[in-house]
Short mmCIF file of C-alpha atoms in Angstrom, two decimals:
data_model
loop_
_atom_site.label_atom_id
_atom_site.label_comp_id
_atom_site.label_asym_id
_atom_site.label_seq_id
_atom_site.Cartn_x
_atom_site.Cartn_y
_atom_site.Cartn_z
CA UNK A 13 -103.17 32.55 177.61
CA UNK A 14 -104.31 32.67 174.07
CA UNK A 15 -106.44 35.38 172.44
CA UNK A 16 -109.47 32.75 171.79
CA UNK A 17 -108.86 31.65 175.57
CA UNK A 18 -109.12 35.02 177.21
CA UNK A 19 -112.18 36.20 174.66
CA UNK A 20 -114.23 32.92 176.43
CA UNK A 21 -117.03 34.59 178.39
CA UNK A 22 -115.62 32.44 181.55
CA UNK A 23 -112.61 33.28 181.14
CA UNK A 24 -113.45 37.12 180.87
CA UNK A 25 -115.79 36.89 184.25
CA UNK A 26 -112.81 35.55 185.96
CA UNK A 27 -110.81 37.93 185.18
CA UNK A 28 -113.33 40.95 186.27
CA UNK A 29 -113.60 39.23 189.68
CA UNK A 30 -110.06 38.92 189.86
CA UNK A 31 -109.81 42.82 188.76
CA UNK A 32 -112.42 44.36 190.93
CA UNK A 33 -111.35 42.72 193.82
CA UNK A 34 -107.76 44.22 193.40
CA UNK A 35 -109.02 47.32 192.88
CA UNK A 36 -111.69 47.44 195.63
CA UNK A 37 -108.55 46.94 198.23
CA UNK A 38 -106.63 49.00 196.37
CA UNK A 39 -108.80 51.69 197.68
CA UNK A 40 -107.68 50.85 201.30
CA UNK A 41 -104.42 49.10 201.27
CA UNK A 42 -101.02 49.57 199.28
CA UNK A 43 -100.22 47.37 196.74
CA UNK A 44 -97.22 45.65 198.42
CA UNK A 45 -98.81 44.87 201.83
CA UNK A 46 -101.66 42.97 199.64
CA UNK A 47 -101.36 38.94 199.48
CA UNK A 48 -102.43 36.75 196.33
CA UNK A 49 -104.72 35.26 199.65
CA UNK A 50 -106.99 38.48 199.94
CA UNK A 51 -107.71 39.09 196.60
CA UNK A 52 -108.85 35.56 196.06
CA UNK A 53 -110.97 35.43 198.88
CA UNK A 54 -112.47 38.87 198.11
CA UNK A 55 -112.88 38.06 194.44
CA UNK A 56 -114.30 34.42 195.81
CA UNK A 57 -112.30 32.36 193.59
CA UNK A 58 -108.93 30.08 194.77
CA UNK A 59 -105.69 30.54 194.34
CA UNK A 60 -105.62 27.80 191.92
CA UNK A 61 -107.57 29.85 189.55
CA UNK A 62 -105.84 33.43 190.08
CA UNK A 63 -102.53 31.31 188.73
CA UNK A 64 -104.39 30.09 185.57
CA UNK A 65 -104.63 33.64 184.85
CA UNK A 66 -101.94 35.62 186.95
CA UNK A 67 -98.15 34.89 187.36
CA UNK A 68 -98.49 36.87 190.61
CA UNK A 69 -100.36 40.37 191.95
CA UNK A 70 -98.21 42.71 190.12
CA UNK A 71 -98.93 40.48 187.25
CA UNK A 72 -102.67 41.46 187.76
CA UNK A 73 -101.96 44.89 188.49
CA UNK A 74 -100.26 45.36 185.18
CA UNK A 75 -102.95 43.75 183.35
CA UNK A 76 -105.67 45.52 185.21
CA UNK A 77 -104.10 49.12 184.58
CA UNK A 78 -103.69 48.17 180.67
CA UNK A 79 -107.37 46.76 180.45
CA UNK A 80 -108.46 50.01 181.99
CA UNK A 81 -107.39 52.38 179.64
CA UNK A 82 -108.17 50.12 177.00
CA UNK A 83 -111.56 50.52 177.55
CA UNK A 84 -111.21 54.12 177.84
CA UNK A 85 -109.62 54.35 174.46
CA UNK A 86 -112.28 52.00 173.23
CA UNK A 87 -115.39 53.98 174.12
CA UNK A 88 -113.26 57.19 173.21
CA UNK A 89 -112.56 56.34 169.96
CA UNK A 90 -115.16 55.38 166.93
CA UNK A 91 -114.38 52.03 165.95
CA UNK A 92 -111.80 50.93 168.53
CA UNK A 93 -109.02 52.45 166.47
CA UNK A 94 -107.60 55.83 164.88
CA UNK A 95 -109.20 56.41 161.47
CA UNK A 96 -107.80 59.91 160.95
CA UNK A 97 -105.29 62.50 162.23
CA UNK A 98 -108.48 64.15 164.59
CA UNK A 99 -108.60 61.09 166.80
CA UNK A 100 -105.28 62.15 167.53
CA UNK A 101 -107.42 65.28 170.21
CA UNK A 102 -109.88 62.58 171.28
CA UNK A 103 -106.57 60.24 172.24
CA UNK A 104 -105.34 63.18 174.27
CA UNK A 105 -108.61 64.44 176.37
CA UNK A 106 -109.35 60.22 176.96
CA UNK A 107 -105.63 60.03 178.20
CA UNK A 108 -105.96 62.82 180.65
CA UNK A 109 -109.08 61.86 182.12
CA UNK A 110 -107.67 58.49 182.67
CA UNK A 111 -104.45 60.02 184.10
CA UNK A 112 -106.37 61.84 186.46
CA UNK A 113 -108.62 58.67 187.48
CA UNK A 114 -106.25 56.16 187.83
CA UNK A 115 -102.96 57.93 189.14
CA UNK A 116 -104.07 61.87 190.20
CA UNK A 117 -106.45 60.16 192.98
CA UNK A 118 -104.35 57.13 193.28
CA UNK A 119 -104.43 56.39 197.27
CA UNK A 120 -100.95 57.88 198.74
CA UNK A 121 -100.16 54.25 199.35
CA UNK A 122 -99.77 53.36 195.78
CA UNK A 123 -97.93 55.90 194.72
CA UNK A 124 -94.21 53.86 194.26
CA UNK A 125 -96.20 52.15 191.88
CA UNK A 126 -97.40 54.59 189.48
CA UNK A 127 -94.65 53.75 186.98
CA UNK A 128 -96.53 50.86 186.03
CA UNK A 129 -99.73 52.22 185.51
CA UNK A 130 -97.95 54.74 183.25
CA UNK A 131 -96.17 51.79 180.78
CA UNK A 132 -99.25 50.78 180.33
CA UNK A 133 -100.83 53.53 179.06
CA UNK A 134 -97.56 54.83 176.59
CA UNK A 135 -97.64 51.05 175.48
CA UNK A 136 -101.33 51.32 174.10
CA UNK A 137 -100.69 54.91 173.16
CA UNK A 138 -97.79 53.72 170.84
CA UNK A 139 -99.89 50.69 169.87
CA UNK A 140 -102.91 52.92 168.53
CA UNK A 141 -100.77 55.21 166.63
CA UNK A 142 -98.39 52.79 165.42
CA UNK A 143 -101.59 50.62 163.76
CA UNK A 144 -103.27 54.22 162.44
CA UNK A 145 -99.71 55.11 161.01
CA UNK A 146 -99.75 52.03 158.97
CA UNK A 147 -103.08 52.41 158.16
CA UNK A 148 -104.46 53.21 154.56
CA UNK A 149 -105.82 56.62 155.54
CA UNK A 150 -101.90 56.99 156.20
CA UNK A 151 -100.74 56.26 152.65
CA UNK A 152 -99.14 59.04 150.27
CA UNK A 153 -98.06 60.78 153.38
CA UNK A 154 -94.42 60.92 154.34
CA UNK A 155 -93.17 61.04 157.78
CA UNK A 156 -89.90 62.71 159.09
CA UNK A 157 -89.02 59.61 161.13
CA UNK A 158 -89.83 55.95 160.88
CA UNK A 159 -93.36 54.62 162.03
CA UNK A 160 -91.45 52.93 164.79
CA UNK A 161 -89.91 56.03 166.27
CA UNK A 162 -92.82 58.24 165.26
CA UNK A 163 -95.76 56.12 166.99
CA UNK A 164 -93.41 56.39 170.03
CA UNK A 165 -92.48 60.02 170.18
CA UNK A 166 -96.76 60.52 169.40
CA UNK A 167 -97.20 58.38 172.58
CA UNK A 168 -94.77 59.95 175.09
CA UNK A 169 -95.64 63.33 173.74
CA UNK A 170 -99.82 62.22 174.61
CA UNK A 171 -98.64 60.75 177.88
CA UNK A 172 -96.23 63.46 178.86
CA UNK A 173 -98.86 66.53 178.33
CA UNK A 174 -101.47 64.70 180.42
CA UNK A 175 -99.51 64.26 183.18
CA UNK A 176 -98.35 68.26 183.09
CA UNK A 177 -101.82 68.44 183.08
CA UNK A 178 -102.43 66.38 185.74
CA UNK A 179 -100.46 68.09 188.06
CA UNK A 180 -101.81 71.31 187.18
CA UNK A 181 -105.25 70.98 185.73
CA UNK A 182 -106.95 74.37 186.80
CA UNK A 183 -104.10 76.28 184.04
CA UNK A 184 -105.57 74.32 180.73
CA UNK A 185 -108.23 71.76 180.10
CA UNK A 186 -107.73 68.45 178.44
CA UNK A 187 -109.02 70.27 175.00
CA UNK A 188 -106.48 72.78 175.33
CA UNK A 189 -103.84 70.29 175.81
CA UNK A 190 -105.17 68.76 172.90
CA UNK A 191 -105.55 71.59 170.28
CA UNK A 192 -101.64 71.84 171.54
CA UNK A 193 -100.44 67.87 170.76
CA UNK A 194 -102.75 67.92 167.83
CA UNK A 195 -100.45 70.90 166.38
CA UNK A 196 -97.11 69.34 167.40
CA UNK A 197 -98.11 66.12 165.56
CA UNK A 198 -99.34 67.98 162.46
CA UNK A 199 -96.37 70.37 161.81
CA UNK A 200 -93.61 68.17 163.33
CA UNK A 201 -94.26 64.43 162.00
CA UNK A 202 -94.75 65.32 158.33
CA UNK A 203 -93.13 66.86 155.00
CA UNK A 204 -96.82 68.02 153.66
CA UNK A 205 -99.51 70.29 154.79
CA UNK A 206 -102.26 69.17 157.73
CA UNK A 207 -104.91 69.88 155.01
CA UNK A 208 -103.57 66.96 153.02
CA UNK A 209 -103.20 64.66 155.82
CA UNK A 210 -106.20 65.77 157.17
CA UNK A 211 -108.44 64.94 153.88
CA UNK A 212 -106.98 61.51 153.69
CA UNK A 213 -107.91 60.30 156.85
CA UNK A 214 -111.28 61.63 156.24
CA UNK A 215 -111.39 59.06 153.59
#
């Protein structure tokens, strides 16, 4: 499906049927033991249509754990994108909260298939900092590694310290863990100071 195709208003209502009714039995049954059959029925829509969308459940699954935390990152962040090296904390509080939503109080059922939610969220993780690191408030810096390899050791590093957090949230809050990340990426990713970086991206 084509970016004009899934922007369609239609097309975007379908998909949010589709969406909540996965996740509203999602609540009560595992993710393997549910059939293409129930979520059609509970999203009132026929099969026919869940196929113009979906190649199958997990298919939907995927897509509904990456539209998520999209939206998460999208009311998180000002502008629907990194502007400077700050957003960097927001990215990391956003990501734990989500963590904690989505996976932390995941039903027991589910839990084979947290994986999945989790490529999701490193994917748009990487996909953020990979655009910001490209970016002009970017420019004049120099990184130690290539944008490639530095947009995904910023993800896995984001992803990785919210779900340590996760696991253990009463020892550190999500700003803590973010003062931390923020630190790591400004002394580890870059041959100048954080001051210089940190002027740039204020424009």
């Amino acid at each position: 499906m084509n970016l004009a195709n899934k922007m369609d208003p239609r097309v975007r209502r379908t998909r949010r049927l589709l969406m909540d009714a996965l996740l509203n039995l999602l609540a009560e049954k595992s993710l393997q033991s549910i059939t293409v059959r129930e979520i059609t029925q509970a999203a009132t829509l026929n099969r026919a249509t869940f196929y113009l969308h979906y190649t199958d459940k997990f298919d939907l699954f995927i897509s509904t754990a990456r539209d998520l935390f999209h939206d998460t990152l999208i009311e998180a962040l000002p502008g629907d994108h990194v502007s400077e090296v700050e957003d960097i904390k927001t990215m990391v509080i956003a990501t734990c909260h989500f963590v904690q939503q989505a996976i932390a109080e995941c039903s027991p059922l589910n839990k084979p298939f947290e994986p999945m939610i989790e490529a999701q969220i490193q994917s748009q993780l990487e996909d953020y900092t990979h655009e910001w690191l490209q970016s002009d408030a970017m420019s004049g810096t120099e990184l130690t590694a290539c944008i490639e390899t530095t947009a995904t050791l910023i993800s896995w590093t984001i992803l990785g310290c919210a779900l340590r957090w996760m696991r253990a949230p009463a020892s550190q809050t999500p700003e803590d863990i973010a003062e931390q990340v923020y630190t790591i990426v400004m002394e580890g990713f870059w041959r100048v100071k954080p001051g210089v970086i940190s002027s740039q991206g204020n424009g």
